Short mmCIF file of C-alpha atoms in Angstrom, two decimals:
data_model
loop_
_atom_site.label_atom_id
_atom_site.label_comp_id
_atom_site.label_asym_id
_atom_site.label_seq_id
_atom_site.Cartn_x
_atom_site.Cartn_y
_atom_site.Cartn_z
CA UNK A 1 7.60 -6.16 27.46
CA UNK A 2 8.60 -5.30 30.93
CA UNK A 3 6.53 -3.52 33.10
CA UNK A 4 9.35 -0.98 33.91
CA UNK A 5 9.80 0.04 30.11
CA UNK A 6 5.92 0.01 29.63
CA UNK A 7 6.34 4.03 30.55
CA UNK A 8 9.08 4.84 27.61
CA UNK A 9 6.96 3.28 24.86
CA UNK A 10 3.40 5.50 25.90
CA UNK A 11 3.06 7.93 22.34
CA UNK A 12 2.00 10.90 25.45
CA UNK A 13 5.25 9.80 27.12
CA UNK A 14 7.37 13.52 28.01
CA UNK A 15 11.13 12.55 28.51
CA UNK A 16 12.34 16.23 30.03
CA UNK A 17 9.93 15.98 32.42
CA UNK A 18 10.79 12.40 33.21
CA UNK A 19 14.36 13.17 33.45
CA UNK A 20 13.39 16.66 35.55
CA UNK A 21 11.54 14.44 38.19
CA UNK A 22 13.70 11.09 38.65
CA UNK A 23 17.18 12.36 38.36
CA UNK A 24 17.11 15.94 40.57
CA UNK A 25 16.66 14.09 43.28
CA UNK A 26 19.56 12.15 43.10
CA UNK A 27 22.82 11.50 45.30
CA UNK A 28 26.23 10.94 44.25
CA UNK A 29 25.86 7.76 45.64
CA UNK A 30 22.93 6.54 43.62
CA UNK A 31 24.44 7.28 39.77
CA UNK A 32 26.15 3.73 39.79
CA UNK A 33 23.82 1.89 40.78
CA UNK A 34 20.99 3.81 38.18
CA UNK A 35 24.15 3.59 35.63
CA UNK A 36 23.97 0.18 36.06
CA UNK A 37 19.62 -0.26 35.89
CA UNK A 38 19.78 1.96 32.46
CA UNK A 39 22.33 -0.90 31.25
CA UNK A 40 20.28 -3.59 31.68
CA UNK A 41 17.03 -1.90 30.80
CA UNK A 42 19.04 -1.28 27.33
CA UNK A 43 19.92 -5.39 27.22
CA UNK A 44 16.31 -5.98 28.22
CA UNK A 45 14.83 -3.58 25.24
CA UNK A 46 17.27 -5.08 22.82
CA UNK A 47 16.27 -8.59 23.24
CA UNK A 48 12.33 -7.05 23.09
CA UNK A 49 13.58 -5.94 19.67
CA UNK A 50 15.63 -8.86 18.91
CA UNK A 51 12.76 -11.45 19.51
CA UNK A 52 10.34 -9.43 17.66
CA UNK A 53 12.43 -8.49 14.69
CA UNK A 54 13.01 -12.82 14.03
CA UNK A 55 9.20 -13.30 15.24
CA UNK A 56 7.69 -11.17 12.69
CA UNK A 57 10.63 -11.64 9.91
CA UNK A 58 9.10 -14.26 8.03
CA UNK A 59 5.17 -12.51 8.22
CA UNK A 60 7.96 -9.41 7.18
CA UNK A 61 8.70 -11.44 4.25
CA UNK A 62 5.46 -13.19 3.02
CA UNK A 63 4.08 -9.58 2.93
CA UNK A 64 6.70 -7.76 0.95
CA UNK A 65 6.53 -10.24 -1.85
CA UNK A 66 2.59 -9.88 -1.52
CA UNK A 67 2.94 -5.74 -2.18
CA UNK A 68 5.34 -6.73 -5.06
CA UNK A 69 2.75 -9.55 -6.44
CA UNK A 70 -0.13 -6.73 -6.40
CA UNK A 71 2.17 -3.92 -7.81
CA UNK A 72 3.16 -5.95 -11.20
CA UNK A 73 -1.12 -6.94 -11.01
CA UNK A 74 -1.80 -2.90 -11.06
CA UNK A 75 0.48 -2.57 -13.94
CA UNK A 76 -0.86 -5.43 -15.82
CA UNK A 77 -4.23 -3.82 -15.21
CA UNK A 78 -3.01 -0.16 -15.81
CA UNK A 79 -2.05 -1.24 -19.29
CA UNK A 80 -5.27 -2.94 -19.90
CA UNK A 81 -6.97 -0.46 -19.08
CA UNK A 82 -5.25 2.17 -21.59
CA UNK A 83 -5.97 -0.32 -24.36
CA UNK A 84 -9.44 -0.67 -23.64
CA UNK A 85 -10.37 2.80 -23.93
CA UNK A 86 -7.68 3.32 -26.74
CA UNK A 87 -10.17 0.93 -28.58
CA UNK A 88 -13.51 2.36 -27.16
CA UNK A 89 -12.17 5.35 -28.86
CA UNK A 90 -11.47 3.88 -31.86
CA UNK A 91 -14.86 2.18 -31.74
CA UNK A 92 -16.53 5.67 -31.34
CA UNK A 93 -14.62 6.58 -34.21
CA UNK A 94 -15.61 4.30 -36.31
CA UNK A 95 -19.45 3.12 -37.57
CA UNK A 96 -20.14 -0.58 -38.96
CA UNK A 97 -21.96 -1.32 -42.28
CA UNK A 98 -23.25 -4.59 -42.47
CA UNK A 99 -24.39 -5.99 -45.83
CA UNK A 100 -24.88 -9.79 -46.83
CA UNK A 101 -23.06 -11.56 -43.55
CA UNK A 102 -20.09 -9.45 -43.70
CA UNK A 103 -19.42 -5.96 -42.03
CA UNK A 104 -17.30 -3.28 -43.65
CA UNK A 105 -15.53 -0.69 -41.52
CA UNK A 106 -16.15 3.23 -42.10
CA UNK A 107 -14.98 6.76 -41.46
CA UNK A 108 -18.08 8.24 -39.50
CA UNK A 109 -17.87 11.06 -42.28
CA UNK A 110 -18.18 7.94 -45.05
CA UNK A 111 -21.10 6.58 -42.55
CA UNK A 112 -23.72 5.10 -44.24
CA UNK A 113 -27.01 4.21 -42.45
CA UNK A 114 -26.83 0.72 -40.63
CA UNK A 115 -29.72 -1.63 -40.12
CA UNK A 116 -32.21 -0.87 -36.96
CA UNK A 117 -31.85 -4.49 -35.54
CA UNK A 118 -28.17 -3.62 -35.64
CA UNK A 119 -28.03 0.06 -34.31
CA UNK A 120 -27.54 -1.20 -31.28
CA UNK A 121 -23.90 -2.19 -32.08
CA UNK A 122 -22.88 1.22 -33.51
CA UNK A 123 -24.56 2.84 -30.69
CA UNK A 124 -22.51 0.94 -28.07
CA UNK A 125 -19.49 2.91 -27.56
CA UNK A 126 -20.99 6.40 -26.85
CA UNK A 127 -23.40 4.27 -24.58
CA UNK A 128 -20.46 3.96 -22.42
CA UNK A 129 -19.62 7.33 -22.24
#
């Protein structure tokens, strides 16, 4: 950026003040020829812009489809999410009886009484909690 533009873009920078102490001052005489600086300050700032606007457009680009690529992954992962507890609740809900090889689901107000070296899997859920 040009040094004499370096002032406008400080965040502190005051512009009634800045108008108050460089423009009282001056002649009829001098307005054209600070018409005529303001002009081509304004080119200078709009090919500042210009250049960085096609500089940065691509980087611009590559980061916008990034956000997108991360906001469908949140949903994806927001939906898991409320099906894994949906089932951790159902889990809680329910106990397992396990007799001969085979397991048979129950009501916990059916529940019968499971085996100790299996307690571990009705236990589980409210482990979690």
């Amino acid at each position: 950026m040009d040094d004499r533009l370096r002032e406008f873009a400080q965040p502190g920078f005051n512009r009634a003040a800045f108008t108050e102490s460089n423009f009282r001052r001056l002649t009829d005489d001098q307005i054209p020829s600070l018409v005529a600086e303001l002009k081509e300050n304004r080119q200078i700032a709009s090919q500042a812009l210009e250049k960085s606007v096609f500089t940065h457009y691509p980087e611009f680009i590559n980061v916008s489809k990034e956000i997108s690529r991360v906001e469908s992954d949140m949903s994806i992962l927001r939906n898991l999410l409320s099906s894994l507890g949906s089932d951790i609740a159902r889990m809680q809900e329910t106990t397992l009886d396990f007799q001969e090889g085979a397991y048979y689901a129950q009501a916990e107000d059916q529940a019968q009484s499971t085996p100790s070296d299996q307690q571990w899997l009705a236990d589980a859920p409210s482990d979690l909690d």
